[in-house]
Every structure is written in C-alpha cells, then in structure tokens.
Amino acid sequence: MQNQQKQELEQVKLYLRIDGDEDDINLISFINAAHLYLRNAGVSCKSNDLYDLAVKIYVSLHYDDMSKTQTEKLERSLESIIVQLKYEVDL
C-alpha cells in the first residue's frame, strides 16, 4: 500500500471512529469504489477537502449500519457535494 493510500485509510478510519485494522481490506475497497463512483459522476478534481469528504461519506454509507433517516441525509449530502465538485473551477 502506498503512503497516500495509508493516509487516506487513516483519515477514513478517524472519520468513522474505527480502531484496529481488521476492516482495512473492506475500507480500502470502499475507498477505491468511492473514487470510481465520483469519477463516473463526472468529478475530475481529486485534491481538495470537499472531495475527501465525499469519499468519507461514500465509505460511511457502505460501511456503517445506519437508520434510513441517517442514510437519506448522507445521500443528500453526497449528491450536493458531487454537484459542487462537478462545477468547481480552478481559481
């Protein structure tokens, strides 16, 4: 695993409040899926806090067992972030 992947994994684990490494393989799969999902949604920028948050939310939606209300809120947040990222311009 590359250093950047390790850092991203650690950031996701902090966001989800996960200790230990027994779920690392699953989390890495979810992180990779998040990148693919965002790319397929038309997001090209990968290097900002909003993109990182989108990855964390995507992983959370697929990793955590949440109520329907929590899931719907996170899905709306992810959709909103994707719209913002798609129309982001470099300043």
mmCIF file of C-alpha atoms in Angstrom:
data_model
loop_
_atom_site.group_PDB
_atom_site.id
_atom_site.type_symbol
_atom_site.label_atom_id
_atom_site.label_comp_id
_atom_site.label_asym_id
_atom_site.label_seq_id
_atom_site.Cartn_x
_atom_site.Cartn_y
_atom_site.Cartn_z
ATOM 1 C CA MET A 1 0.000 0.000 0.000
ATOM 2 C CA GLN A 2 1.340 3.420 -0.956
ATOM 3 C CA ASN A 3 1.841 6.184 1.599
ATOM 4 C CA GLN A 4 -1.022 8.241 0.147
ATOM 5 C CA GLN A 5 -3.377 5.250 0.410
ATOM 6 C CA LYS A 6 -2.328 4.698 4.023
ATOM 7 C CA GLN A 7 -3.030 8.334 4.852
ATOM 8 C CA GLU A 8 -6.416 8.203 3.172
ATOM 9 C CA LEU A 9 -7.290 4.984 5.008
ATOM 10 C CA GLU A 10 -6.311 6.552 8.334
ATOM 11 C CA GLN A 11 -8.407 9.655 7.587
ATOM 12 C CA VAL A 12 -11.438 7.496 6.771
ATOM 13 C CA LYS A 13 -10.930 5.458 9.941
ATOM 14 C CA LEU A 14 -10.781 8.641 12.014
ATOM 15 C CA TYR A 15 -13.959 9.926 10.352
ATOM 16 C CA LEU A 16 -15.756 6.643 11.060
ATOM 17 C CA ARG A 17 -14.163 6.285 14.522
ATOM 18 C CA ILE A 18 -12.679 2.880 13.749
ATOM 19 C CA ASP A 19 -9.870 1.428 15.848
ATOM 20 C CA GLY A 20 -7.803 -1.520 14.730
ATOM 21 C CA ASP A 21 -7.092 -2.861 11.293
ATOM 22 C CA GLU A 22 -9.371 -5.873 10.926
ATOM 23 C CA ASP A 23 -11.644 -3.992 8.471
ATOM 24 C CA ASP A 24 -8.861 -2.320 6.478
ATOM 25 C CA ILE A 25 -9.343 -4.513 3.399
ATOM 26 C CA ASN A 26 -13.046 -3.672 3.241
ATOM 27 C CA LEU A 27 -12.392 0.002 3.863
ATOM 28 C CA ILE A 28 -9.785 0.128 1.089
ATOM 29 C CA SER A 29 -12.309 -1.464 -1.274
ATOM 30 C CA PHE A 30 -14.925 1.136 -0.312
ATOM 31 C CA ILE A 31 -12.397 3.954 -0.772
ATOM 32 C CA ASN A 32 -11.477 2.675 -4.234
ATOM 33 C CA ALA A 33 -15.167 2.339 -5.093
ATOM 34 C CA ALA A 34 -15.741 5.916 -3.913
ATOM 35 C CA HIS A 35 -13.064 7.223 -6.277
ATOM 36 C CA LEU A 36 -14.614 5.304 -9.166
ATOM 37 C CA TYR A 37 -18.118 6.456 -8.217
ATOM 38 C CA LEU A 38 -17.037 10.100 -8.142
ATOM 39 C CA ARG A 39 -15.175 9.792 -11.435
ATOM 40 C CA ASN A 40 -18.223 8.197 -13.071
ATOM 41 C CA ALA A 41 -20.353 11.020 -11.650
ATOM 42 C CA GLY A 42 -18.223 13.482 -13.609
ATOM 43 C CA VAL A 43 -15.951 14.699 -10.818
ATOM 44 C CA SER A 44 -12.431 15.353 -12.072
ATOM 45 C CA CYS A 45 -10.826 17.200 -9.139
ATOM 46 C CA LYS A 46 -9.318 14.879 -6.527
ATOM 47 C CA SER A 47 -7.269 17.213 -4.408
ATOM 48 C CA ASN A 48 -9.408 19.205 -2.046
ATOM 49 C CA ASP A 49 -11.245 18.856 1.242
ATOM 50 C CA LEU A 50 -14.666 18.605 -0.404
ATOM 51 C CA TYR A 51 -13.546 15.624 -2.493
ATOM 52 C CA ASP A 52 -12.073 13.969 0.607
ATOM 53 C CA LEU A 53 -15.367 14.486 2.449
ATOM 54 C CA ALA A 54 -17.283 12.917 -0.448
ATOM 55 C CA VAL A 55 -15.057 9.837 -0.212
ATOM 56 C CA LYS A 56 -15.629 9.602 3.546
ATOM 57 C CA ILE A 57 -19.395 9.939 3.159
ATOM 58 C CA TYR A 58 -19.468 7.300 0.417
ATOM 59 C CA VAL A 59 -17.496 4.881 2.597
ATOM 60 C CA SER A 60 -19.731 5.648 5.571
ATOM 61 C CA LEU A 61 -22.851 4.882 3.541
ATOM 62 C CA HIS A 62 -21.478 1.481 2.592
ATOM 63 C CA TYR A 63 -19.705 0.560 5.828
ATOM 64 C CA ASP A 64 -21.949 1.754 8.641
ATOM 65 C CA ASP A 65 -25.288 0.278 9.622
ATOM 66 C CA MET A 66 -27.436 3.416 9.801
ATOM 67 C CA SER A 67 -31.084 4.247 10.103
ATOM 68 C CA LYS A 68 -32.998 5.160 6.971
ATOM 69 C CA THR A 69 -33.081 8.810 8.056
ATOM 70 C CA GLN A 70 -29.318 8.947 8.570
ATOM 71 C CA THR A 71 -28.722 7.252 5.234
ATOM 72 C CA GLU A 72 -31.011 9.674 3.399
ATOM 73 C CA LYS A 73 -29.264 12.684 4.950
ATOM 74 C CA LEU A 74 -25.836 11.408 3.964
ATOM 75 C CA GLU A 75 -27.026 10.548 0.448
ATOM 76 C CA ARG A 76 -28.348 14.099 0.003
ATOM 77 C CA SER A 77 -25.073 15.490 1.323
ATOM 78 C CA LEU A 78 -23.077 13.345 -1.081
ATOM 79 C CA GLU A 79 -25.259 14.401 -4.026
ATOM 80 C CA SER A 80 -24.826 18.062 -3.105
ATOM 81 C CA ILE A 81 -21.058 17.713 -2.808
ATOM 82 C CA ILE A 82 -20.869 15.952 -6.172
ATOM 83 C CA VAL A 83 -22.748 18.823 -7.823
ATOM 84 C CA GLN A 84 -20.339 21.311 -6.260
ATOM 85 C CA LEU A 85 -17.307 19.302 -7.331
ATOM 86 C CA LYS A 86 -18.559 18.876 -10.904
ATOM 87 C CA TYR A 87 -18.851 22.615 -11.369
ATOM 88 C CA GLU A 88 -15.711 23.566 -9.489
ATOM 89 C CA VAL A 89 -13.264 25.734 -11.360
ATOM 90 C CA ASP A 90 -9.646 26.313 -10.519
ATOM 91 C CA LEU A 91 -9.122 29.832 -9.245
#
